[in-house]
Coordinates of C-alpha atoms in Angstrom, one line a residue:
Chain L
M144 CA -24.1 56.0 -58.0
S145 CA -22.3 54.2 -55.2
F146 CA -21.4 55.7 -51.8
F147 CA -17.7 55.2 -52.6
E148 CA -18.1 57.4 -55.7
V149 CA -19.8 60.1 -53.7
I150 CA -16.9 60.1 -51.3
R151 CA -14.5 60.5 -54.2
F152 CA -16.6 63.4 -55.4
S153 CA -16.4 65.0 -51.9
L154 CA -12.7 64.6 -51.8
R155 CA -12.4 66.1 -55.2
G156 CA -14.6 69.0 -54.1
L157 CA -12.4 69.6 -51.1
S158 CA -9.2 69.5 -53.0
A159 CA -10.5 71.8 -55.6
N160 CA -10.7 74.5 -52.9
K161 CA -7.6 73.7 -50.9
L162 CA -7.2 77.1 -49.2
R163 CA -10.9 77.3 -48.2
S164 CA -10.9 73.8 -46.9
A165 CA -7.7 74.4 -44.9
L166 CA -9.1 77.7 -43.4
T167 CA -12.4 75.9 -42.5
M168 CA -10.4 73.2 -40.8
L169 CA -8.2 75.8 -39.1
G170 CA -11.3 77.5 -37.7
I171 CA -12.6 74.3 -36.2
L172 CA -9.2 73.3 -35.0
I173 CA -8.7 76.5 -33.1
G174 CA -12.2 76.3 -31.6
V175 CA -11.8 72.8 -30.4
A176 CA -8.2 73.2 -29.1
A177 CA -9.1 76.4 -27.3
V178 CA -12.0 74.8 -25.4
I179 CA -10.1 71.7 -24.4
L180 CA -7.0 73.6 -23.3
L181 CA -8.9 76.3 -21.3
V182 CA -10.8 73.6 -19.4
A183 CA -7.6 71.6 -18.9
V184 CA -5.8 74.7 -17.5
G185 CA -8.7 75.3 -15.1
N186 CA -8.7 71.7 -14.1
G187 CA -5.0 71.7 -13.7
S188 CA -4.9 74.7 -11.4
A189 CA -7.7 73.2 -9.3
K190 CA -5.8 70.0 -9.1
A191 CA -2.6 71.8 -8.1
I192 CA -4.4 73.5 -5.2
S193 CA -6.0 70.4 -3.9
D194 CA -2.8 68.5 -4.1
R195 CA -1.0 71.1 -2.1
I196 CA -3.7 71.0 0.6
E197 CA -3.8 67.2 0.6
A198 CA -0.1 67.4 1.4
L199 CA -1.0 69.1 4.7
G200 CA -3.0 66.0 5.7
T201 CA -6.7 65.9 5.1
N202 CA -7.8 63.9 8.1
T203 CA -6.1 65.8 10.8
I204 CA -7.5 68.3 13.3
T205 CA -5.2 70.8 15.0
V206 CA -6.2 72.0 18.4
M207 CA -4.4 75.2 19.4
S208 CA -4.7 77.2 22.6
T209 CA -6.0 80.7 22.3
G210 CA -5.1 81.5 25.9
R211 CA -2.7 84.3 26.4
G212 CA -0.2 84.9 29.2
G213 CA 0.1 81.2 30.2
S214 CA -2.9 81.1 32.4
S215 CA -2.9 77.5 33.4
S216 CA -6.7 77.1 33.4
T217 CA -6.9 77.6 29.6
S218 CA -3.8 76.0 28.4
L219 CA -3.6 72.6 26.7
T220 CA -1.8 70.0 28.7
K221 CA -0.4 66.5 28.1
G222 CA -3.3 65.2 30.3
M223 CA -5.9 66.6 27.9
A224 CA -4.0 65.0 25.0
D225 CA -4.1 61.7 26.7
A226 CA -7.8 62.1 27.5
L227 CA -8.5 62.4 23.8
V228 CA -7.3 58.8 23.3
D229 CA -10.6 57.4 24.4
P230 CA -12.3 54.6 22.3
E231 CA -15.6 55.3 24.1
L232 CA -16.0 59.0 23.9
A233 CA -13.9 59.5 20.8
P234 CA -14.2 56.4 18.6
D235 CA -13.2 58.3 15.4
V236 CA -9.9 59.5 16.7
K237 CA -7.0 57.4 15.4
S238 CA -4.1 59.1 17.0
V239 CA -3.3 62.1 19.2
S240 CA 0.0 63.9 19.0
P241 CA 0.8 66.5 21.6
V242 CA 3.1 69.1 20.3
V243 CA 5.4 71.6 21.9
S244 CA 7.5 73.7 19.6
S245 CA 10.3 76.2 20.0
S246 CA 11.5 78.7 17.4
S247 CA 14.6 79.7 19.2
A248 CA 16.7 76.6 19.2
T249 CA 20.1 76.6 17.8
M250 CA 21.7 73.4 16.7
T251 CA 25.5 73.1 16.8
Y252 CA 27.7 70.5 15.2
E253 CA 31.5 70.7 15.2
G254 CA 31.6 74.4 15.5
A255 CA 28.9 75.0 12.8
D256 CA 25.6 76.2 14.1
H257 CA 22.1 76.7 12.6
A258 CA 19.0 78.3 14.1
V259 CA 16.2 75.8 13.5
A260 CA 13.0 77.6 12.5
T261 CA 10.7 75.1 14.4
F262 CA 12.0 72.6 16.9
V263 CA 9.1 70.3 17.5
G264 CA 8.7 68.0 20.5
T265 CA 6.0 65.3 20.0
T266 CA 5.2 61.6 19.9
P267 CA 5.9 59.2 17.0
S268 CA 2.3 59.4 15.7
W269 CA 3.0 63.0 14.7
F270 CA 4.9 61.8 11.6
G271 CA 1.8 60.1 10.2
A272 CA -0.7 62.7 11.3
S273 CA 1.2 65.7 9.8
T274 CA 2.2 63.7 6.7
T275 CA 5.9 64.3 7.3
P276 CA 7.5 60.9 6.6
V277 CA 11.0 60.2 7.6
G278 CA 13.3 59.9 4.5
A279 CA 16.5 58.5 5.8
G280 CA 17.1 56.7 9.1
A281 CA 14.1 56.1 11.4
A282 CA 11.7 58.0 13.5
F283 CA 12.0 57.9 17.3
T284 CA 9.7 55.4 19.2
D285 CA 7.2 55.6 22.0
D286 CA 9.8 54.2 24.2
D287 CA 12.1 57.1 23.3
V288 CA 9.3 59.4 24.4
D289 CA 8.7 57.6 27.6
Q290 CA 12.4 57.5 28.5
G291 CA 13.0 61.1 27.3
R292 CA 15.9 60.0 25.1
R293 CA 17.6 62.8 23.4
V294 CA 17.2 61.7 19.8
V295 CA 16.2 64.0 16.9
V296 CA 15.0 63.8 13.3
I297 CA 16.1 66.8 11.3
G298 CA 14.6 68.4 8.2
R299 CA 16.3 68.6 4.9
T300 CA 17.4 72.2 5.2
V301 CA 19.0 71.6 8.6
A302 CA 20.8 68.5 7.3
E303 CA 22.2 70.6 4.3
E304 CA 23.3 73.4 6.6
L305 CA 25.1 71.4 9.2
F306 CA 26.2 68.3 7.3
P307 CA 27.1 69.3 3.8
G308 CA 28.1 66.1 2.0
V309 CA 28.1 64.1 5.2
D310 CA 25.5 61.5 6.3
P311 CA 24.1 63.1 9.4
I312 CA 22.7 59.9 11.0
D313 CA 24.2 58.9 14.3
K314 CA 26.0 62.2 14.5
Q315 CA 25.6 64.2 17.7
V316 CA 24.5 67.8 17.8
T317 CA 24.1 70.2 20.7
V318 CA 20.8 71.9 21.2
G319 CA 20.2 74.1 24.2
G320 CA 23.3 72.7 25.9
A321 CA 22.2 69.1 25.6
L322 CA 23.5 66.5 23.2
F323 CA 21.0 65.0 20.8
T324 CA 21.7 62.0 18.5
I325 CA 20.4 62.3 15.0
V326 CA 18.3 59.2 14.1
G327 CA 16.7 60.3 10.9
V328 CA 16.2 62.9 8.2
L329 CA 12.7 64.0 7.1
Q330 CA 11.6 63.7 3.5
E331 CA 11.7 66.9 1.6
K332 CA 8.4 68.7 1.9
S333 CA 7.0 71.3 -0.4
S334 CA 6.8 74.6 1.3
T335 CA 3.8 76.8 1.4
G336 CA 4.0 80.5 2.1
F337 CA 7.2 82.0 3.5
N338 CA 8.2 79.4 6.0
D339 CA 10.7 76.8 5.0
A340 CA 8.9 73.6 5.9
N341 CA 12.3 71.7 5.7
D342 CA 13.9 74.0 8.3
T343 CA 12.7 71.9 11.2
A344 CA 13.8 69.3 13.8
V345 CA 11.6 66.8 15.5
A346 CA 12.4 65.2 18.9
P347 CA 10.5 63.3 21.6
L348 CA 8.1 65.5 23.5
T349 CA 9.7 64.7 26.9
A350 CA 13.2 65.5 25.7
V351 CA 12.2 68.8 24.2
Q352 CA 10.2 69.8 27.3
Q353 CA 13.2 68.9 29.4
V354 CA 15.8 70.8 27.4
L355 CA 13.9 73.7 25.7
T356 CA 10.4 74.5 26.6
G357 CA 9.9 73.3 30.1
Y358 CA 6.9 71.3 31.3
G359 CA 4.3 74.0 30.6
A360 CA 1.4 74.1 28.2
L361 CA 1.4 72.3 24.8
T362 CA 1.6 74.4 21.7
S363 CA -1.0 72.3 20.0
I364 CA -2.5 68.9 19.8
I365 CA -2.7 67.2 16.4
V366 CA -5.5 64.7 16.2
E367 CA -5.7 62.3 13.4
A368 CA -9.2 61.0 12.4
A369 CA -9.6 57.4 11.4
D370 CA -10.9 58.3 8.0
P371 CA -11.1 61.6 6.0
D372 CA -14.9 61.3 6.1
Q373 CA -15.0 61.1 9.8
V374 CA -13.0 64.3 10.4
D375 CA -16.2 66.2 11.4
A376 CA -17.3 63.5 13.8
A377 CA -13.8 63.3 15.4
Q378 CA -13.7 67.1 15.7
S379 CA -17.0 67.2 17.6
Q380 CA -15.8 64.4 19.9
V381 CA -12.6 66.2 20.5
S382 CA -14.3 69.5 21.4
T383 CA -16.8 67.6 23.7
I384 CA -13.9 66.1 25.7
L385 CA -11.9 69.4 25.7
N386 CA -15.0 71.4 26.9
Q387 CA -15.4 68.9 29.7
K388 CA -11.7 69.1 30.7
L389 CA -11.5 72.9 30.5
D390 CA -14.9 73.4 32.1
V391 CA -16.4 75.3 29.2
D392 CA -20.1 75.8 29.1
A393 CA -21.5 73.9 26.1
S394 CA -23.6 76.9 25.1
S395 CA -20.7 79.3 25.3
N396 CA -19.4 80.7 22.0
S397 CA -15.9 81.4 23.0
T398 CA -13.6 78.5 23.9
P399 CA -10.0 78.8 25.1
Y400 CA -8.9 76.7 22.2
R401 CA -9.2 76.8 18.5
I402 CA -9.7 73.8 16.2
Q403 CA -8.3 73.8 12.7
N404 CA -9.6 71.3 10.3
A405 CA -7.6 70.6 7.1
S406 CA -10.6 69.1 5.3
S407 CA -12.7 72.2 5.8
L408 CA -9.8 74.2 4.4
L409 CA -9.7 71.7 1.5
E410 CA -13.4 72.1 1.0
T411 CA -13.1 75.9 0.7
Q412 CA -10.2 75.6 -1.6
T413 CA -12.0 73.0 -3.8
E414 CA -15.0 75.3 -4.0
T415 CA -12.7 78.1 -5.1
A416 CA -11.1 75.8 -7.7
D417 CA -14.6 74.7 -8.8
T418 CA -15.6 78.4 -9.3
F419 CA -12.4 78.8 -11.3
T420 CA -13.2 75.8 -13.5
T421 CA -16.7 77.1 -14.0
L422 CA -15.4 80.5 -15.0
L423 CA -13.0 78.9 -17.5
G424 CA -15.7 76.6 -18.7
A425 CA -17.8 79.7 -19.4
V426 CA -14.9 81.3 -21.3
A427 CA -14.5 78.0 -23.1
A428 CA -18.3 77.9 -23.9
I429 CA -18.0 81.4 -25.3
S430 CA -15.0 80.5 -27.4
L431 CA -16.9 77.4 -28.6
L432 CA -19.7 79.7 -29.5
V433 CA -17.4 82.1 -31.4
G434 CA -15.7 79.1 -33.0
G435 CA -19.1 77.8 -33.9
I436 CA -20.1 81.0 -35.5
G437 CA -16.8 80.9 -37.5
I438 CA -17.6 77.4 -38.7
T439 CA -21.2 78.4 -39.5
N440 CA -20.0 81.4 -41.4
I441 CA -17.5 79.6 -43.6
M442 CA -19.9 76.7 -44.2
L443 CA -22.7 79.0 -45.3
V444 CA -20.3 80.9 -47.6
T445 CA -18.9 77.7 -49.0
V446 CA -22.3 76.3 -49.8
T447 CA -23.8 79.5 -51.0
E448 CA -20.8 80.1 -53.3
R449 CA -21.4 76.6 -54.7
T450 CA -25.1 77.0 -55.3
R451 CA -24.4 77.5 -58.9
E452 CA -22.3 74.3 -59.0
I453 CA -25.3 72.5 -57.4
G454 CA -27.5 74.0 -60.2
I455 CA -25.1 72.6 -62.8
R456 CA -25.0 69.2 -61.2
K457 CA -28.8 69.1 -61.0
A458 CA -29.0 70.1 -64.6
L459 CA -26.8 67.2 -65.5
G460 CA -29.1 64.9 -63.7
A461 CA -27.7 64.6 -60.2
P462 CA -30.4 63.4 -57.8
R463 CA -31.0 65.5 -54.7
R464 CA -29.8 62.7 -52.5
V465 CA -26.4 62.4 -54.2
I466 CA -25.8 66.2 -54.0
L467 CA -26.8 66.3 -50.3
T468 CA -24.6 63.3 -49.5
Q469 CA -21.7 64.9 -51.2
F470 CA -22.0 68.1 -49.3
L471 CA -22.6 66.3 -46.0
I472 CA -19.5 64.2 -46.5
E473 CA -17.5 67.3 -47.3
A474 CA -18.8 69.0 -44.2
T475 CA -18.2 65.9 -42.1
L476 CA -14.7 65.5 -43.4
L477 CA -13.8 69.1 -42.6
S478 CA -15.4 69.0 -39.2
V479 CA -14.0 65.7 -38.1
L480 CA -10.5 66.4 -39.5
G481 CA -10.5 69.9 -38.0
G482 CA -11.9 68.5 -34.7
G483 CA -9.3 65.7 -34.7
L484 CA -6.5 68.1 -35.4
G485 CA -7.8 70.4 -32.7
V486 CA -7.8 67.5 -30.2
A487 CA -4.2 66.7 -31.2
A488 CA -3.2 70.3 -30.9
A489 CA -4.8 70.5 -27.4
L490 CA -3.1 67.2 -26.3
I491 CA 0.3 68.5 -27.5
G492 CA -0.4 71.9 -25.9
S493 CA -1.3 70.2 -22.6
Q494 CA 2.2 68.7 -22.4
F495 CA 3.6 72.2 -21.6
E496 CA 3.0 74.4 -18.6
I497 CA 0.7 77.3 -19.4
V498 CA 1.1 80.4 -17.2
G499 CA 2.6 78.2 -14.5
V500 CA -0.1 75.6 -14.5
K501 CA 0.3 72.1 -15.8
P502 CA -3.0 71.5 -17.7
V503 CA -4.9 68.4 -16.9
I504 CA -7.2 67.3 -19.8
V505 CA -10.9 66.7 -18.9
P506 CA -12.0 63.9 -21.2
S507 CA -15.6 65.2 -21.3
S508 CA -14.4 68.5 -22.6
I509 CA -12.9 66.7 -25.7
G510 CA -16.2 65.0 -26.4
L511 CA -18.1 68.3 -25.9
A512 CA -15.8 70.4 -28.0
V513 CA -15.6 67.9 -30.9
G514 CA -19.3 67.1 -30.6
V515 CA -20.4 70.7 -30.8
S516 CA -18.0 71.6 -33.6
V517 CA -19.0 68.6 -35.7
A518 CA -22.7 69.2 -35.0
I519 CA -22.3 72.8 -36.0
G520 CA -20.3 71.9 -39.1
L521 CA -22.8 69.3 -40.2
F522 CA -25.8 71.4 -39.5
F523 CA -24.6 74.6 -41.2
G524 CA -22.9 72.6 -44.0
G525 CA -25.8 70.4 -44.5
L526 CA -28.8 72.8 -44.1
P527 CA -27.8 75.2 -46.9
A528 CA -26.8 72.3 -49.2
A529 CA -30.2 70.7 -48.6
R530 CA -31.9 74.0 -49.4
A531 CA -29.8 74.4 -52.5
A532 CA -30.4 70.8 -53.6
R533 CA -34.2 71.4 -53.3
L534 CA -34.1 74.5 -55.6
R535 CA -35.1 74.1 -59.2
P536 CA -31.9 73.8 -61.3
I537 CA -32.6 77.1 -63.0
D538 CA -33.0 79.0 -59.7
A539 CA -29.8 77.5 -58.4
L540 CA -28.0 78.4 -61.6
R541 CA -29.2 82.0 -61.5
Y542 CA -28.2 82.3 -57.8
E543 CA -25.7 85.1 -57.3
Chain U
M260 CA -43.9 57.5 -83.7
K261 CA -44.0 59.7 -80.6
P262 CA -42.7 63.2 -80.9
V263 CA -39.5 63.9 -78.9
L264 CA -41.2 66.8 -77.3
Q265 CA -44.6 68.3 -77.4
V266 CA -45.7 71.5 -75.6
T267 CA -49.3 72.6 -75.4
D268 CA -50.4 76.1 -74.5
L269 CA -47.3 76.7 -72.3
K270 CA -47.5 79.9 -70.1
K271 CA -44.9 81.3 -67.8
I272 CA -45.6 84.3 -65.6
Y273 CA -43.0 85.9 -63.4
G274 CA -43.9 88.2 -60.5
T275 CA -47.3 89.4 -59.3
G276 CA -49.4 92.6 -59.6
E277 CA -48.0 95.4 -61.6
A278 CA -44.6 93.7 -61.9
T279 CA -46.1 90.7 -63.7
V280 CA -44.2 89.6 -66.7
H281 CA -45.7 87.2 -69.2
A282 CA -42.6 85.4 -70.5
L283 CA -44.6 82.8 -72.5
R284 CA -48.2 83.4 -73.7
G285 CA -49.5 80.0 -74.7
T286 CA -46.8 78.4 -76.8
T287 CA -47.6 75.2 -78.6
M288 CA -45.1 73.3 -80.7
T289 CA -44.1 69.7 -81.5
V290 CA -40.6 68.5 -82.4
H291 CA -40.1 65.1 -84.0
R292 CA -37.1 62.8 -83.9
G293 CA -34.2 63.8 -86.1
D294 CA -35.2 67.4 -86.4
Y295 CA -32.9 70.4 -86.1
V296 CA -34.9 73.3 -84.8
A297 CA -33.6 76.9 -84.3
I298 CA -35.6 79.2 -82.1
M299 CA -35.0 82.9 -82.8
G300 CA -36.2 86.0 -81.2
S301 CA -35.0 89.2 -79.7
S302 CA -33.9 89.6 -76.1
G303 CA -37.0 89.2 -73.8
S304 CA -39.0 87.2 -76.3
G305 CA -39.2 84.3 -73.9
K306 CA -36.9 81.9 -75.8
S307 CA -34.6 81.2 -72.8
T308 CA -37.7 80.6 -70.6
L309 CA -39.0 78.2 -73.1
M310 CA -35.6 76.4 -73.3
N311 CA -35.3 76.1 -69.5
I312 CA -38.8 74.5 -69.4
L313 CA -37.9 72.2 -72.3
G314 CA -34.8 71.2 -70.4
A315 CA -36.8 70.4 -67.3
L316 CA -34.8 73.0 -65.4
D317 CA -37.9 75.2 -64.8
I318 CA -41.6 74.5 -64.5
P319 CA -44.3 76.4 -66.5
T320 CA -47.0 78.3 -64.8
S321 CA -49.6 76.4 -66.9
G322 CA -49.7 74.2 -70.0
Q323 CA -48.5 70.7 -70.7
Y324 CA -45.1 69.5 -71.6
L325 CA -44.6 65.9 -72.9
L326 CA -41.1 64.7 -73.1
D327 CA -40.9 61.4 -75.1
G328 CA -44.7 61.2 -74.4
V329 CA -44.3 61.5 -70.6
D330 CA -45.9 64.5 -68.8
V331 CA -43.0 66.2 -67.1
S332 CA -45.1 67.9 -64.5
R333 CA -46.1 64.5 -63.1
L334 CA -42.5 63.4 -62.6
S335 CA -41.0 63.2 -59.1
D336 CA -37.7 64.9 -58.2
G337 CA -35.8 61.6 -58.7
Q338 CA -37.5 60.9 -62.0
L339 CA -36.8 64.5 -63.2
A340 CA -33.1 64.0 -62.3
L341 CA -33.2 60.8 -64.4
A342 CA -34.9 62.5 -67.3
R343 CA -32.3 65.3 -67.3
N344 CA -29.6 62.7 -67.1
R345 CA -30.7 60.3 -69.8
L346 CA -33.1 62.1 -72.2
I347 CA -31.7 65.6 -72.4
G348 CA -28.3 67.1 -73.1
F349 CA -28.3 70.7 -72.2
I350 CA -25.8 73.3 -73.4
F351 CA -25.7 76.6 -71.7
Q352 CA -24.8 80.0 -73.1
S353 CA -22.3 80.5 -70.3
F354 CA -20.9 77.0 -70.6
N355 CA -21.5 76.2 -66.9
L356 CA -18.5 73.9 -66.5
I357 CA -17.6 73.1 -62.9
P358 CA -14.6 75.3 -62.0
R359 CA -11.2 73.8 -61.0
T360 CA -12.2 70.5 -62.5
S361 CA -10.5 69.0 -65.6
A362 CA -12.4 68.9 -68.9
V363 CA -12.6 65.1 -68.8
A364 CA -13.9 65.1 -65.3
N365 CA -16.6 67.6 -66.3
V366 CA -17.6 65.4 -69.2
E367 CA -17.7 62.4 -67.0
L368 CA -20.0 64.0 -64.5
P369 CA -23.4 63.0 -66.2
L370 CA -22.1 59.4 -66.6
A371 CA -21.2 59.3 -62.9
Y372 CA -24.7 60.3 -62.0
A373 CA -26.0 57.7 -64.4
G374 CA -24.0 55.1 -62.5
V375 CA -21.5 54.2 -65.2
K376 CA -18.3 52.5 -63.9
P377 CA -15.2 54.7 -63.8
K378 CA -13.3 52.9 -66.5
E379 CA -16.2 52.9 -69.0
R380 CA -16.9 56.5 -68.0
R381 CA -13.3 57.6 -68.8
R382 CA -13.5 55.8 -72.2
R383 CA -16.8 57.4 -73.2
A384 CA -15.8 60.8 -71.9
M385 CA -12.6 60.7 -74.0
A386 CA -14.7 59.5 -77.0
A387 CA -17.1 62.5 -76.5
L388 CA -14.1 64.9 -76.2
D389 CA -12.7 63.4 -79.4
T390 CA -16.0 64.1 -81.2
V391 CA -15.6 67.8 -80.4
G392 CA -11.9 67.7 -81.3
L393 CA -10.6 68.3 -77.7
A394 CA -9.2 64.9 -76.7
A395 CA -5.7 66.5 -76.4
R396 CA -7.0 69.0 -73.8
A397 CA -8.8 66.5 -71.6
D398 CA -6.7 67.4 -68.5
H399 CA -7.1 71.2 -68.9
E400 CA -9.2 73.0 -66.4
P401 CA -11.9 75.3 -67.7
N402 CA -9.9 78.5 -67.0
Q403 CA -7.1 77.1 -69.2
L404 CA -9.4 76.7 -72.2
S405 CA -10.7 79.4 -74.6
G406 CA -14.4 80.2 -74.7
G407 CA -14.9 78.1 -77.8
Q408 CA -13.0 75.1 -76.3
Q409 CA -15.1 75.5 -73.1
Q410 CA -18.3 75.4 -75.1
R411 CA -17.1 72.3 -77.0
V412 CA -16.4 70.7 -73.6
A413 CA -19.9 71.6 -72.6
V414 CA -21.2 70.1 -75.9
A415 CA -19.2 66.9 -75.2
R416 CA -20.7 66.8 -71.7
A417 CA -24.2 67.2 -73.2
L418 CA -23.8 64.4 -75.7
V419 CA -21.8 61.9 -73.6
T420 CA -24.9 60.2 -72.2
E421 CA -26.2 59.9 -75.8
P422 CA -29.4 61.6 -75.2
A423 CA -32.1 61.7 -77.9
L424 CA -32.6 65.5 -77.4
L425 CA -29.9 68.1 -77.4
L426 CA -31.0 71.6 -76.1
A427 CA -28.6 74.5 -76.7
D428 CA -29.3 77.9 -75.2
E429 CA -27.4 80.4 -77.4
P430 CA -24.4 78.1 -77.6
T431 CA -22.5 80.5 -79.8
G432 CA -23.5 83.7 -78.1
N433 CA -20.2 84.1 -76.4
L434 CA -18.0 82.8 -79.2
D435 CA -16.0 84.3 -82.1
S436 CA -16.8 83.2 -85.6
K437 CA -14.2 80.5 -85.8
S438 CA -15.4 78.9 -82.5
T439 CA -19.0 79.3 -83.7
D440 CA -18.2 77.4 -86.8
D441 CA -16.5 74.6 -84.7
V442 CA -19.5 74.2 -82.4
L443 CA -22.1 74.4 -85.2
Q444 CA -20.1 71.8 -87.1
V445 CA -20.5 69.5 -84.1
F446 CA -24.2 70.1 -84.1
D447 CA -24.5 69.4 -87.8
D448 CA -22.6 66.1 -87.4
L449 CA -24.7 65.1 -84.4
N450 CA -27.9 65.8 -86.3
T451 CA -26.7 63.8 -89.2
A452 CA -26.1 61.0 -86.8
G453 CA -29.8 61.2 -85.8
R454 CA -29.9 63.4 -82.7
T455 CA -32.7 65.8 -82.3
I456 CA -31.4 69.3 -81.7
V457 CA -33.2 72.4 -80.5
I458 CA -31.0 75.5 -80.5
I459 CA -31.7 79.1 -79.4
T460 CA -30.0 81.8 -81.2
H461 CA -30.2 85.4 -82.3
E462 CA -27.7 85.0 -85.1
D463 CA -29.3 84.6 -88.6
E464 CA -26.4 82.5 -89.9
V465 CA -26.9 80.0 -87.1
G466 CA -30.6 79.9 -87.7
A467 CA -30.0 79.4 -91.4
R468 CA -28.3 76.1 -90.9
A469 CA -31.2 74.5 -89.0
K470 CA -33.9 72.4 -90.7
R471 CA -36.7 74.4 -89.1
L472 CA -36.8 77.9 -87.9
I473 CA -39.2 79.2 -85.2
R474 CA -39.5 82.9 -84.4
L475 CA -40.7 84.0 -81.0
V476 CA -42.0 87.5 -80.2
D477 CA -43.2 88.4 -76.8
G478 CA -43.6 84.9 -75.7
A479 CA -45.6 83.7 -78.7
I480 CA -44.6 81.9 -81.9
V481 CA -45.0 84.2 -84.9
S482 CA -43.5 82.0 -87.6
D483 CA -42.5 78.3 -88.0
I484 CA -40.7 77.6 -91.2
R485 CA -39.4 74.3 -92.5
Q486 CA -36.1 75.1 -94.2
S487 CA -35.0 71.6 -95.2
P488 CA -36.5 68.1 -95.0
I489 CA -36.3 66.3 -91.6
H490 CA -34.9 63.1 -93.0
L491 CA -31.9 64.6 -94.8
P492 CA -28.6 65.8 -93.3
P493 CA -28.7 69.5 -92.4
V494 CA -27.5 71.9 -95.1
G495 CA -24.2 72.7 -93.3
A496 CA -23.2 69.1 -92.8
G497 CA -21.8 68.1 -96.1
F498 CA -19.1 70.6 -96.9
A499 CA -18.3 71.1 -93.3
L500 CA -17.6 67.4 -92.7
S501 CA -14.9 67.4 -95.3
G502 CA -13.6 70.8 -94.0
R503 CA -13.4 69.4 -90.5
H504 CA -11.1 66.6 -91.3
T505 CA -8.6 68.8 -93.1
R506 CA -8.4 71.0 -90.1

């Protein structure tokens, strides 16, 4: 009896019990789809978190003063920022951007005014370090900083408030009684938390100090490391230089400044996301187990119910091998078809947002889910069939 | 000439200890080619056990069974399958057709296992169905057929491989008198055509049509009567043949 014939027998066997075949496939489909989708949702949310953190800039270090009351001995100064640009002592530092910021600046244009949430005074390297690229127009230059030119790059929210439907570039606005020329508009930035990241304006450090904040302490220094892998090295170099400048004892625990490192934040968040993925993976494993038990159950029932049929076939002279092959092919077809449909269902499902998360399929989860389901289907479809095919025909016929 | 089947001191014991049942207590018999043997006995006399062993569906506890001169106990699983397929046509009391499968597909099944090509298979299956007068119902599934028709499909399935030996385990036990007549008529015709038939029954009129009648009591043969000569057609064949064609 040819293999092709056995396949035809299997197809006939499956179509003779359409409802049962469909239910078996449905069970496998749900098991496979659930596992793939659950892992995809976990992966998707982890990816969303890391994307959001990467948007903050992964290779930057923010140095902030912890000093209170403006004591000059503990505040960060432009001099310190300049000292960090040192190829000898800080080889892993790519750029240093001193930052002053004001939260009380009001921008006025032709009678309309807008209170800018954060008015930043810095150097051009800030745009790269804080991953805040300029969308329209241009950033100001180092020359602008040196000359203290009153130019400003405004955020999207500011542009919409003051210049609805008008191109703001080259327009002049009044800030703190001084005229600033708008040279650029920042690209829209996704906001985290309650602050509107687009409600901002960026101007040369010198101009902002002159007009708004005065020549006092810096609010912060943003240091960009040469490479995301060298953030830790850059951080220790920065703290060594700062300790020296601020006369901090190396053994002292408390420093008058605080260093924030985006990559350590990212690490923590990634760990959280990993935990989340592991948790979902565990849920998926359980659903795979439950799905597997479902498959096992229906396969056992199917074969047991057909033990009598196996007896008839044996009595008619079917060799054990042919019976076994037929049942294995039936189990394979059910498992593979069910698994394939499950993958298709999962792929379709992953196109939609699930509880606010865009699922991202993990390819290995497809292999795992399909592999386990097919293995379970084959094992529990094949094993009882093998047992029944080994029975004496009369025992199989008498089987109830 | 070798006998079609020959059993010597066949014993079959079920269970152990106090629950032991001796279904066969040393049965010895020989059936020659062309014979039509009816085995009668009350329920529990061991006739079904004997039949299952003769059909190579079961194995005896002890004793020897020669099928066409070959010791069945020495056959491998594959050879047994071959023997069931080629040498024996088995007809069950409960028909044992495969459900949700058309009559012709049921009849084709032994041919499929014998490796016959689909076209040839279909032709021979239809011929076999024609022999039992059911060619018009070839596409009906078992649950669309009456008991007598199902039994005749089972007979067609048993004879489609043209086996030398037809074994029937109470083939008329579940049938009304009309269907019984139909099925027995087929047996008479087959025997006339030279097939060896062994049939189990508890109905006297069925036993009366056979050429040889064996009575079994408590797993042992108590009588073995030759009712008509082995080389002549069975008693029921003549008038029934004419009757069948007028139907």
